[in-house]
XYZ file of C-alpha atoms in Angstrom:
626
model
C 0.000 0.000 0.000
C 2.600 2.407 0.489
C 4.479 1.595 -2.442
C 1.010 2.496 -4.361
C 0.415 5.879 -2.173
C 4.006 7.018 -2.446
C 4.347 6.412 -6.114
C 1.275 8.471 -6.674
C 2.767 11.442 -4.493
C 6.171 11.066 -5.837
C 4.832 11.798 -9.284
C 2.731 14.657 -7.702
C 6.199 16.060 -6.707
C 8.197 16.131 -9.642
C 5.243 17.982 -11.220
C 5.118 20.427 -8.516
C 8.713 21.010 -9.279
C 7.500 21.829 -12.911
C 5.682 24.228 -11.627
C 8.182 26.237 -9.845
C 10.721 25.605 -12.750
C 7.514 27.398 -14.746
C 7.461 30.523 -12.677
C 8.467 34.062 -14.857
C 11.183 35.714 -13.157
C 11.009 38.029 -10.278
C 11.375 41.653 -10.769
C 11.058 43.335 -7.687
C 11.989 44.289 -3.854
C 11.967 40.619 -3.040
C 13.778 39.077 -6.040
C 16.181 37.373 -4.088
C 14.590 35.495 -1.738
C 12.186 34.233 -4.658
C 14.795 33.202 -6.545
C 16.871 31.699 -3.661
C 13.994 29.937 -2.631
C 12.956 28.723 -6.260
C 16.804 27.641 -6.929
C 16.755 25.305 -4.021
C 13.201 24.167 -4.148
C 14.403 23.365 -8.388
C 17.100 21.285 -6.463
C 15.475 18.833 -4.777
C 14.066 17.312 -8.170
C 16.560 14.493 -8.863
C 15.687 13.058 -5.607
C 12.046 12.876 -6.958
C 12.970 11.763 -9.884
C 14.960 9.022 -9.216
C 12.402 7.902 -6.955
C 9.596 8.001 -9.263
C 11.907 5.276 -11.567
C 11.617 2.939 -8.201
C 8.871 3.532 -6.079
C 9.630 0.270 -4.766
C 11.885 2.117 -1.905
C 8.993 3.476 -0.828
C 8.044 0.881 1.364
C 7.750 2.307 4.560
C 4.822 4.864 6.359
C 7.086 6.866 7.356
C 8.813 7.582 4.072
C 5.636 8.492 2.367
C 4.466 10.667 5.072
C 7.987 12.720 5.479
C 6.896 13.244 1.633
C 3.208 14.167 2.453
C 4.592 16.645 4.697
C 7.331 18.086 1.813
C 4.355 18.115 -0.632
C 2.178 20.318 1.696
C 5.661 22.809 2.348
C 6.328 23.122 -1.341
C 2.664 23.711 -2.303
C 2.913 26.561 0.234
C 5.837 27.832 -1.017
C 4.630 27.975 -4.532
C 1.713 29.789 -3.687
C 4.266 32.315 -1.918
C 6.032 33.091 -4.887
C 2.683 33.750 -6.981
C 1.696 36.390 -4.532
C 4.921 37.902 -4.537
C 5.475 38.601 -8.487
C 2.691 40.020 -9.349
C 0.441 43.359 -8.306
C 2.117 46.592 -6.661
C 5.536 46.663 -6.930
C 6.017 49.406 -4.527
C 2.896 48.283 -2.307
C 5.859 44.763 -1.955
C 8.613 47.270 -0.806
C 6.511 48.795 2.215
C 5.358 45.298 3.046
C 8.569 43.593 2.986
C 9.570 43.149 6.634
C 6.124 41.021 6.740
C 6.961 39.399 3.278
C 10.370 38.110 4.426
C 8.702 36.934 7.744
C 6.923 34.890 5.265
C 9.567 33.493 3.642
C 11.294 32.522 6.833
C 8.189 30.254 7.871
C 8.329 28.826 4.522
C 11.909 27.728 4.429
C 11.653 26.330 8.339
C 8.888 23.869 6.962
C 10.239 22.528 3.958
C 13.604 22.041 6.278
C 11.414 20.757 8.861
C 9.952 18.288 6.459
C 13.244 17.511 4.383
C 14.182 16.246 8.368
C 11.905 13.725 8.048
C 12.654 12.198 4.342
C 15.165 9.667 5.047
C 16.748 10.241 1.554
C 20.183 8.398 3.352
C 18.943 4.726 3.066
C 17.176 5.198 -0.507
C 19.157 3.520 -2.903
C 20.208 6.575 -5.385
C 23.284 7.493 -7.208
C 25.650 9.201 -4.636
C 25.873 12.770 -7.076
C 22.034 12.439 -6.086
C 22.336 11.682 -2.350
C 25.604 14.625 -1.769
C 22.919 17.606 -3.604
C 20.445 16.618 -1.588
C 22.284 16.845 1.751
C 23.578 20.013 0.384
C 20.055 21.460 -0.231
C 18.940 20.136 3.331
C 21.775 21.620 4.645
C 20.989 25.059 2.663
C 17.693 25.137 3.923
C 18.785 24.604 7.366
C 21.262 27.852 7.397
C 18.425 29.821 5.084
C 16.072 29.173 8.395
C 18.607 30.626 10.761
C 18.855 33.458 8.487
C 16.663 34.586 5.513
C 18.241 36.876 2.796
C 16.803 40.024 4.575
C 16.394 43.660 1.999
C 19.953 45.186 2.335
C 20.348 48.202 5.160
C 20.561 50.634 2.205
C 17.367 50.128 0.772
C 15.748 50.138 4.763
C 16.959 53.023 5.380
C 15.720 54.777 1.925
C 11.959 53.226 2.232
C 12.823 54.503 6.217
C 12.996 58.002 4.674
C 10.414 58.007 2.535
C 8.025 56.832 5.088
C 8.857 59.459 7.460
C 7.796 61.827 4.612
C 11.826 62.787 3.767
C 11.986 64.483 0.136
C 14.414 61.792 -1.541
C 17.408 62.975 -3.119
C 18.569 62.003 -6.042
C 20.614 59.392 -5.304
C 18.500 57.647 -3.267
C 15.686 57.630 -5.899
C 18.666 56.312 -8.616
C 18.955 53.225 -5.601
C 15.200 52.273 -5.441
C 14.242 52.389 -8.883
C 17.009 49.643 -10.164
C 15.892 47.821 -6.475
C 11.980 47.789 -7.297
C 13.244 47.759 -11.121
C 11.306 50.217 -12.315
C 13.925 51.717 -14.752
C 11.523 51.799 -17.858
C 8.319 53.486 -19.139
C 6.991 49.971 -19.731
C 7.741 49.302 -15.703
C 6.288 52.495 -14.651
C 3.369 52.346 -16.849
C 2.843 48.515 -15.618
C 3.516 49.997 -11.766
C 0.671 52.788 -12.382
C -1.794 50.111 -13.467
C -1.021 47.678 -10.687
C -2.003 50.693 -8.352
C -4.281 51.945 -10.085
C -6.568 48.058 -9.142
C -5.607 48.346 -5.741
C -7.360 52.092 -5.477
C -10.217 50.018 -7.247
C -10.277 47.077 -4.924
C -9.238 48.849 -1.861
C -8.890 45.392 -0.243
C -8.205 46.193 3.296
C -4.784 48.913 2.227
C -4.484 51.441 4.609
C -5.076 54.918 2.562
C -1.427 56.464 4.303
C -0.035 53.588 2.070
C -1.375 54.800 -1.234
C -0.489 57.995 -0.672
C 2.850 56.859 -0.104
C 3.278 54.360 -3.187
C 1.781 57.531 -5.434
C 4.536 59.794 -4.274
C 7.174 57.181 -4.600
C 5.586 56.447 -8.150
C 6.094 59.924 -8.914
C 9.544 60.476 -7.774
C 11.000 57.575 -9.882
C 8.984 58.234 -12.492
C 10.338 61.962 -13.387
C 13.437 60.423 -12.541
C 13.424 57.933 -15.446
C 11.570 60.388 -17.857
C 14.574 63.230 -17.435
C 17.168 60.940 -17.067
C 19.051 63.495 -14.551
C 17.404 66.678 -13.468
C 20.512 68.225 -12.346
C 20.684 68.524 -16.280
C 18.995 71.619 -18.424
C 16.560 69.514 -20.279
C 16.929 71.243 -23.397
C 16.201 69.323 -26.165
C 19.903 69.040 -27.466
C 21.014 67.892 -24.069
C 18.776 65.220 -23.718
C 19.438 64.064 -26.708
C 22.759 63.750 -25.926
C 22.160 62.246 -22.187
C 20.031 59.136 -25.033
C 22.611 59.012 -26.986
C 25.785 58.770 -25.256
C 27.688 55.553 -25.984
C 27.420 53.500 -22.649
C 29.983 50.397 -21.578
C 28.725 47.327 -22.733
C 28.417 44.546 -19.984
C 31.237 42.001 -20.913
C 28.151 39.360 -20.903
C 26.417 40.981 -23.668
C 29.604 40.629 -25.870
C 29.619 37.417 -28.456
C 32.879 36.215 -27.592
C 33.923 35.784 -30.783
C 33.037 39.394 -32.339
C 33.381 41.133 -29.054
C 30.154 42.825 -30.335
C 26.481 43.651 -28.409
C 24.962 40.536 -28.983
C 21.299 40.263 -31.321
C 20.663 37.029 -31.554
C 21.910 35.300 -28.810
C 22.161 31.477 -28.924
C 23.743 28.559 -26.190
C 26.120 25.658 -27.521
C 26.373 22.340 -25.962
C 29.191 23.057 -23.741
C 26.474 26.095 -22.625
C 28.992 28.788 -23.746
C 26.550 31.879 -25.347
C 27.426 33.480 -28.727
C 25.855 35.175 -31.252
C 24.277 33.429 -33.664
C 25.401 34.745 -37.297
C 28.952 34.320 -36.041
C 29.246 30.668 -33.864
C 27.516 29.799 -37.189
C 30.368 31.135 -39.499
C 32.679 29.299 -37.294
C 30.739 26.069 -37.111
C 30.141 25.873 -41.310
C 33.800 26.710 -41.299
C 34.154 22.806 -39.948
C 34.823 23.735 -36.765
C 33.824 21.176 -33.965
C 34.522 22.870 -30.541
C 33.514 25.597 -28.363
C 35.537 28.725 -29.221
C 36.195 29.617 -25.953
C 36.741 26.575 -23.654
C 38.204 24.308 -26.925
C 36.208 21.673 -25.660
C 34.621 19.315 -28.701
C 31.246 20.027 -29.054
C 28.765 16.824 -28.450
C 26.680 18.435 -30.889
C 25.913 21.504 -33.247
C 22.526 22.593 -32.395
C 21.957 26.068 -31.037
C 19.314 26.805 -28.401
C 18.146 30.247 -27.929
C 19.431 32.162 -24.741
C 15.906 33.709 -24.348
C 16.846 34.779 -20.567
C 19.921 36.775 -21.778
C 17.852 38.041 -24.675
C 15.434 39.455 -23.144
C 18.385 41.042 -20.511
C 19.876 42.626 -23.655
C 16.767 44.459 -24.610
C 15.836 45.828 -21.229
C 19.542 47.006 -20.920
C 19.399 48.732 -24.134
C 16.006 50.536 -22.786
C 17.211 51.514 -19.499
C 20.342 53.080 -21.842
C 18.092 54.740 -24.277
C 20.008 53.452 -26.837
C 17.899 51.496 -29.704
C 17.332 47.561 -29.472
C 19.766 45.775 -31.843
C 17.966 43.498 -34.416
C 19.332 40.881 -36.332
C 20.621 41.002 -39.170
C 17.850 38.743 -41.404
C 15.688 41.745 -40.146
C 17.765 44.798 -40.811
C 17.362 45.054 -44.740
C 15.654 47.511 -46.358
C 11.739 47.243 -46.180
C 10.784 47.976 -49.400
C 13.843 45.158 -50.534
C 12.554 42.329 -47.850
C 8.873 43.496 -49.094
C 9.335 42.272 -52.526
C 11.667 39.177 -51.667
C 9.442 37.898 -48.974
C 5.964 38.472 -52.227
C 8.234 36.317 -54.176
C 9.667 33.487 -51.885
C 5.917 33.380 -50.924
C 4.994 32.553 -54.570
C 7.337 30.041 -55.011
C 6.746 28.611 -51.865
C 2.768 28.501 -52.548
C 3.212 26.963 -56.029
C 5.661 23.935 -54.338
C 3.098 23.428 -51.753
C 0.309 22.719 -55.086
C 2.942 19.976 -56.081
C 3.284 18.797 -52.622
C -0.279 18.083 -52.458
C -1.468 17.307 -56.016
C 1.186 17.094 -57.940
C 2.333 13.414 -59.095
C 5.366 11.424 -57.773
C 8.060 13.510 -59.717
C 6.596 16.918 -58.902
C 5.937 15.747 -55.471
C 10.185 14.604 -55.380
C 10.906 17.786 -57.099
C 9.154 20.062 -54.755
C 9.922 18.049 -51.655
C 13.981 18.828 -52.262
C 13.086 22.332 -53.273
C 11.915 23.294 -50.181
C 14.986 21.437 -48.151
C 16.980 23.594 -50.273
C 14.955 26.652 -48.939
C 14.779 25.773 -45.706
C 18.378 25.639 -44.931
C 18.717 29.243 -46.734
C 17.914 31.439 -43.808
C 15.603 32.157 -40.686
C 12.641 34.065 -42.801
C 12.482 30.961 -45.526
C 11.881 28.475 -42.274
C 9.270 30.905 -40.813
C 7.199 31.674 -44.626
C 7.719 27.974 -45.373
C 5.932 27.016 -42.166
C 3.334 29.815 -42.392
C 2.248 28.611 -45.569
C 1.349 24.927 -44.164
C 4.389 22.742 -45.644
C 4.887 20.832 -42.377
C 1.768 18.757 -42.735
C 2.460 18.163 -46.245
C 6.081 16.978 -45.575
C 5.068 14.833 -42.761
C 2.430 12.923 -44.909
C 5.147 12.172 -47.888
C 7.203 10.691 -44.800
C 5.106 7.816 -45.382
C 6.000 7.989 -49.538
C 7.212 4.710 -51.655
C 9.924 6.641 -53.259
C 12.948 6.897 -51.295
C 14.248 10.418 -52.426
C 11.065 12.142 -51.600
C 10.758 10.641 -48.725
C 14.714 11.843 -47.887
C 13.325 15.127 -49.363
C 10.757 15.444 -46.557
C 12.778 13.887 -43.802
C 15.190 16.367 -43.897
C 13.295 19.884 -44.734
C 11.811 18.652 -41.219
C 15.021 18.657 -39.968
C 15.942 22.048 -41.445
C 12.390 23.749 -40.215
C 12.620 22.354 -36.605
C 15.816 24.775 -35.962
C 13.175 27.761 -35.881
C 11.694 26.684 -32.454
C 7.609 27.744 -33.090
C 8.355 25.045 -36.240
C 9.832 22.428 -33.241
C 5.863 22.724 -31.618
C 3.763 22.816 -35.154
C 6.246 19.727 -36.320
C 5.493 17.701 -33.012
C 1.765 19.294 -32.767
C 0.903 17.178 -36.324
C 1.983 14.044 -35.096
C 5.566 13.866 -37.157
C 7.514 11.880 -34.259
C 5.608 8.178 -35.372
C 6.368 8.823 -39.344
C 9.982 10.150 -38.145
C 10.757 7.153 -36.343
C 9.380 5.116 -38.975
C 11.894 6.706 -41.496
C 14.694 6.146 -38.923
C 13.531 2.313 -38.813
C 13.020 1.842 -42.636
C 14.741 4.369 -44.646
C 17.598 4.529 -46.750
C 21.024 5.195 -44.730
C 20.502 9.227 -45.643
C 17.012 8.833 -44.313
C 18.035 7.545 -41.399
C 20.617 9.837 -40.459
C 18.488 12.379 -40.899
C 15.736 11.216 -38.973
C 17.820 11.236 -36.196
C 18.992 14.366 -36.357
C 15.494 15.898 -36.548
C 14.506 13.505 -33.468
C 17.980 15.551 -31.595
C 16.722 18.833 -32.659
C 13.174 17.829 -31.462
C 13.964 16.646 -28.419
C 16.032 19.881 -27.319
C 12.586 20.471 -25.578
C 12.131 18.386 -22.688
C 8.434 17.717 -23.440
C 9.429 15.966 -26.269
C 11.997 13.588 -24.849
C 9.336 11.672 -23.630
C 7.130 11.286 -26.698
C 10.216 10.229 -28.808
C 11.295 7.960 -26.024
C 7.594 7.045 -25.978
C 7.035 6.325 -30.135
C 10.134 3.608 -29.942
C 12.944 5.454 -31.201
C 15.788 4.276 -29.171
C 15.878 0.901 -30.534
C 16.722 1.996 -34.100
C 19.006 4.830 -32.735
C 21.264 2.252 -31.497
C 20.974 0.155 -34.409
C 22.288 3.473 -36.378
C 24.851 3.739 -33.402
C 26.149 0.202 -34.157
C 25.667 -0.013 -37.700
C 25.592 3.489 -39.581
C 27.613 5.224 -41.251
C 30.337 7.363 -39.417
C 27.556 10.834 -39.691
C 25.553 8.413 -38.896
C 26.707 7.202 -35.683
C 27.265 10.967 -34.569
C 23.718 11.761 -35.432
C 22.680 8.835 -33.243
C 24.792 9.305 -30.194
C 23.514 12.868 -30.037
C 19.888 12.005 -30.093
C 20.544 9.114 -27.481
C 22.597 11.272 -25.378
C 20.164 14.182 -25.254
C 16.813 11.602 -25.192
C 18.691 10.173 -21.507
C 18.346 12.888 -20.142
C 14.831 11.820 -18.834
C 14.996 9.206 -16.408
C 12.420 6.918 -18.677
C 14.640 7.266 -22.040
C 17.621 5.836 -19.626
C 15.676 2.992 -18.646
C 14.848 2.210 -22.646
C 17.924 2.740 -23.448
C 19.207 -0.078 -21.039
C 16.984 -2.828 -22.044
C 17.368 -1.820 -25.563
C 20.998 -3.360 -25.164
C 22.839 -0.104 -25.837
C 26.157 -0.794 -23.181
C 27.555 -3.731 -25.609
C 27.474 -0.988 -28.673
C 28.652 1.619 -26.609
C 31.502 -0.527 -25.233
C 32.592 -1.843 -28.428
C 33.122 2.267 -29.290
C 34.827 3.242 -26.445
C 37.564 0.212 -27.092
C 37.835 1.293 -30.943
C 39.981 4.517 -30.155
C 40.145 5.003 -34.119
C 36.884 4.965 -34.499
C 36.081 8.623 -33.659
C 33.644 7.428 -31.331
C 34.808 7.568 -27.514
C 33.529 10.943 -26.744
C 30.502 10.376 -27.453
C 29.785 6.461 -25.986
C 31.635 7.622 -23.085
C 29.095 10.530 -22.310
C 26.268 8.142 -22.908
C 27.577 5.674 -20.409
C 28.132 8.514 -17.516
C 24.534 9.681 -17.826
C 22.754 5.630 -17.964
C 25.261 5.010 -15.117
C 23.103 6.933 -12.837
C 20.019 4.623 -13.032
C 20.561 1.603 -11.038
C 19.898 -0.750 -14.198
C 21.984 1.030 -16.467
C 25.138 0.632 -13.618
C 23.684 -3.234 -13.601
C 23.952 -3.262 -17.511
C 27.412 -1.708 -17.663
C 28.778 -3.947 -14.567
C 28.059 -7.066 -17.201
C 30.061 -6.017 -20.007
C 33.355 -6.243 -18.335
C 34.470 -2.749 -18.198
C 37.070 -2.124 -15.799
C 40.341 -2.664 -18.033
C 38.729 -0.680 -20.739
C 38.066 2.300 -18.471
C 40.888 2.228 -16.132
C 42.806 2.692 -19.366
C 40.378 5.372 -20.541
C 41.444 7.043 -17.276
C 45.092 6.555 -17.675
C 45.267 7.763 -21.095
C 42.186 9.865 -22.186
C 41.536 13.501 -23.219
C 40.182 15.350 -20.174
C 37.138 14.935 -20.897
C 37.057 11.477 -21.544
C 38.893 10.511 -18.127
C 36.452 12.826 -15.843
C 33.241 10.378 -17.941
C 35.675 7.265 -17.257
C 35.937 7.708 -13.612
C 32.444 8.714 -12.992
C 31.439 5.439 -14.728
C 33.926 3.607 -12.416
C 32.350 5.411 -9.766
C 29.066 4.271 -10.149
C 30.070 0.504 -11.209
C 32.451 0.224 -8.098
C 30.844 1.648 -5.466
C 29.527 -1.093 -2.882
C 31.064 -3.938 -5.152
C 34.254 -5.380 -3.577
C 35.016 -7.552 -6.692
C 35.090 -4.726 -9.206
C 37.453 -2.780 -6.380
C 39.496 -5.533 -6.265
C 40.189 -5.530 -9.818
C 41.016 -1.804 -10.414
C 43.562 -2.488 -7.391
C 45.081 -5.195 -9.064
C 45.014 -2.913 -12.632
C 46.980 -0.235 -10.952
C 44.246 1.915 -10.512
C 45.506 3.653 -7.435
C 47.951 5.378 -9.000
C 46.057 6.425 -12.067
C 43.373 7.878 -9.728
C 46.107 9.857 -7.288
C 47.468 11.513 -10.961
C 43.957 12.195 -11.958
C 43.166 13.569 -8.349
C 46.244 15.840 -9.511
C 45.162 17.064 -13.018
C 41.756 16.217 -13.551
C 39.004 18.666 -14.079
C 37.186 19.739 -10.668
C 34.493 16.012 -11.880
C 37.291 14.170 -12.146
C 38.717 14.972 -8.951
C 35.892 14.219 -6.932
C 35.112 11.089 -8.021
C 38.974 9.824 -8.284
C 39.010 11.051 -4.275
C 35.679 8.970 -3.775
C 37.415 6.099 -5.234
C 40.600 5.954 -3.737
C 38.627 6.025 -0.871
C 36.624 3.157 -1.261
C 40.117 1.504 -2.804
C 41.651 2.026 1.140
C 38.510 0.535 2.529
C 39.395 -3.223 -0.011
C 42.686 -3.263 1.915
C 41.943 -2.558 5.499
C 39.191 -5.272 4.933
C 41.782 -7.592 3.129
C 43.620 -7.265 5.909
C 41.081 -8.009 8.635
């Protein structure tokens, strides 16, 4: 019975998690204990995921009702952070001595309730079972001592409450602490007020007054910029256009310019898009700035830093940069967008009612077009190809159907096309290409699955519709783009707990194996990052244990690229740990010393899990010698 019940509230957790990780971001007074809060509460998720993969641990009352009591502290805490980012952002600074009260309750329950969890004798990865004591432990000092506003901004809301006219400077300070630095925030701050008169839900009227003339004060403060200046209109043009330092992490790294279009690589390095491109077409395979090889050449939007980048440039008065797809001359991208629409409407007739060789002919047309730029993916989608292209997946002629497979693949880098592509029910017909297509078809099936599954909702589906299976089949058997188009889907489709599971029983360790032996291969990188992340789940360590792979990885660690050792000894890590046999056999492979040199050199991973294992390596000897 408990199994059942904790199951069912495990799962009830990791969705409340989603919920938090939902949350818009904080812009005001209290910003840091919401995100403080939110940050550790987004912590606590591996723990509830790795239970919801064995809810069989759950087989104790008091488990599940340490949980029941975590469950009622986080749904509290949610509903805290609601109240807090919305309404009155001024009405938030005179009530924050009773908000942070709030958040001090808050944080002693879930620490309360974390007490009684007895994560220490669930059977989880050890990575899992350290965060989780760190969280606890974070908690546990937060309770002591909630982030409290800074003395400065007391003593200003001090002065204005004691009816003080603010100077200057201490305006400057509370507008960038309630961030109101913009029209858009003042206008949204006069609004929020402006319900509050309307509702006048138990607010004292001293209090409005007080918000209005706080209102006020920032408010000609951000319309004159400085009103120690002669607002003439020559000066204040000049106080909007001066040229203003640009924040180092604004810069593309590469171009050292104010960044448009900014996009994340796999190593999670940030550069602007035209120009990691340029450097990535150029055959370039790692990250410009760390040199490390890039698992894969997808860019994700940095949508956070994007949206820092424009509110930066309004606070400067200096105008938004666009990219540069967007920056030609209207009349120009008038005319070129009437006439790609043309063509693109009289290739979607073919699609649809043309016969077999207009149907080929227009299919590779448009994955011509839809690697050209940004605007061709966003008119080609408007128009209503993706359904089209999706339905020839299913065609008898193997070019078309190549044709369609990857103009998919080139429309799901725009990431509205990622939701329409999914939204139509592609994934089945993809994975059916990736099953029964020609070697091209295949490879590019699964590099459309990769780009799809960049969004964690769709991990699941793909992992759901049976693509793993033929993704390791490609792994084993394709060609060598083939095999790197594999490994990246696989690697990125593991990253949900059920996908790892799938991947296991789908018999990918004896491929992946096989790849990290053939050093020639090109391979290693890749298998070995698969293995470190299906390590973590308790079959996938079961799974790896069977195939022999202490020699191979002990050399992997003695030898490797940096990279490669810090995977190595985190799969030893997980392997090892509680088995005395495998211990025994990395002792008598001369592990100890390869582990003290890596304990030396390795990267900050590395390090921790080569001192975890030398540890455990002491423990085989003092017992030897009991």
């Amino acid at each position: 019975m408990a199994n059942q019940e904790g199951g069912d509230l495990v799962s009830q957790l990791v969705d409340l998690v989603r919920e938090f990780s939902g949350l818009p971001e904080c812009r005001n007074a209290v910003k840091d204990m919401y995100v403080n809060l939110m940050r550790r509460v987004k912590l606590l998720n591996p723990l509830f995921e790795e239970l919801k993969d064995s809810e069989e641990q759950l087989n104790a009352d008091d488990d599940v009702q340490g949980l029941q009591s975590l469950k009622i502290a986080l749904n509290l805490a949610l509903e805290l952070l609601k109240s807090v980012n919305g309404g009155s952002k001024t009405f938030q600074a005179l009530q924050i001595d009773g908000i942070a009260d709030k958040f001090r309750a808050i944080t002693a329950q879930i620490e309360e309730a974390l007490c009684k969890v007895h994560y220490d004798r669930f059977d989880i990865p050890e990575e899992v079972r350290e965060q989780i004591q760190l969280v606890h432990l974070q908690f546990k000092r937060a309770k002591r001592q909630i982030e409290s506003p800074d003395l400065q901004f007391q003593t200003d809301l001090a002065m204005v409450k004691k009816g003080k006219e603010p100077d200057l400077e201490m305006i400057k300070r509370l507008s960038a602490k309630l961030h109101l630095t913009t029209i858009n925030d003042l206008r949204r701050e006069s609004l929020a007020i402006h319900d509050m008169v309307m509702s006048a839900d138990g607010v004292p009227e001293n209090c409005f007054e007080l918000m209005s003339f706080l209102l006020k004060k920032i408010n000609d403060f951000v319309m004159l910029g400085n009103p120690k200046l002669d607002s003439s209109d020559h000066e204040l043009s000049f106080v909007r256009h001066r040229s203003p330092v640009i924040p180092d992490d604004f810069r593309c790294p590469i171009s050292l310019e104010l960044m448009k279009d900014p996009v994340i690589v796999s190593t999670g390095q940030t550069y602007e898009r035209s120009c990691i491109q340029k450097w990535l077409d150029a055959g370039h395979k790692t990250c410009p700035k760390t040199q490390q090889t890039l698992l894969h050449t997808a860019l994700t939007p940095n949508y956070v830093l994007k949206s820092l980048i424009a509110l930066w440039c309004d606070s400067n008065g200096i105008e938004l940069p666009q990219p540069q797809g967007n920056s030609r001359n209207p009349k120009t991208a008038k005319i070129g967008s009437e006439c790609d629409q043309t063509a693109i409407t009289g290739l979607l007739e073919k699609l649809g009612n043309g016969n077999s060789d207009e149907q080929r002919a227009a299919a590779g047309e448009l994955r011509l077009l839809a690697k050209r730029n940004a605007d061709s993916r966003i008119c080609i989608a408007d128009a209503g190809a993706i359904p089209l292209l999706v339905e020839l997946l299913s065609s008898q002629d193997n070019r078309t159907q190549e044709h369609a497979v990857t103009a998919l693949l080139n429309l799901s880098i725009n990431e509205v096309n990622k939701g329409i592509i999914v939204g139509v029910g592609a994934i089945p017909d993809i994975v059916d290409v990736l099953k029964n297509g020609t070697m091209e078809g295949r490879e590019n099936a699964a590099a459309t699955l990769f780009s799809l599954s960049v969004l964690d909702e769709n991990k699941v589906a793909i992992g759901a519709a049976g693509a793993i299976p033929p993704l390791i089949d490609l792994l084993r058997d394709g060609t060598p783009r083939g095999k790197k188009d594999a490994a990246t889907a696989i690697f990125n489709l593991c990253i949900y707990q059920g996908n790892k599971v799938r991947a296991v029983r789908a018999g990918i360790v004896i491929p992946l194996m096989e790849l990290v032996k053939d050093a020639s291969g090109g391979m290693m990188d890749e298998a070995l990052a698969i293995l470190a992340i299906i390590a973590s789940h308790h079959e996938g360590k079961a799974a790896i244990g069977q195939a022999d792979p202490i020699p191979v990885l002990v050399e992997v660690v003695r030898t490797g690229s940096p990279r490669n050792r810090e995977n190595g000894v985190a799969v030893l890590w997980c392997v090892c740990a509680g088995d005395i046999e495998c211990l025994k056999m990395m002792k008598e492979l001369g592990a100890e010393e390869v582990l003290k040199e890596l304990l030396e050199n390795g990267t900050d991973r590395a390090k921790r899990k080569a001192g975890s294992l030398l540890e455990l390596l002491q423990q085989v000897e003092i017992w030897a010698n009991v």
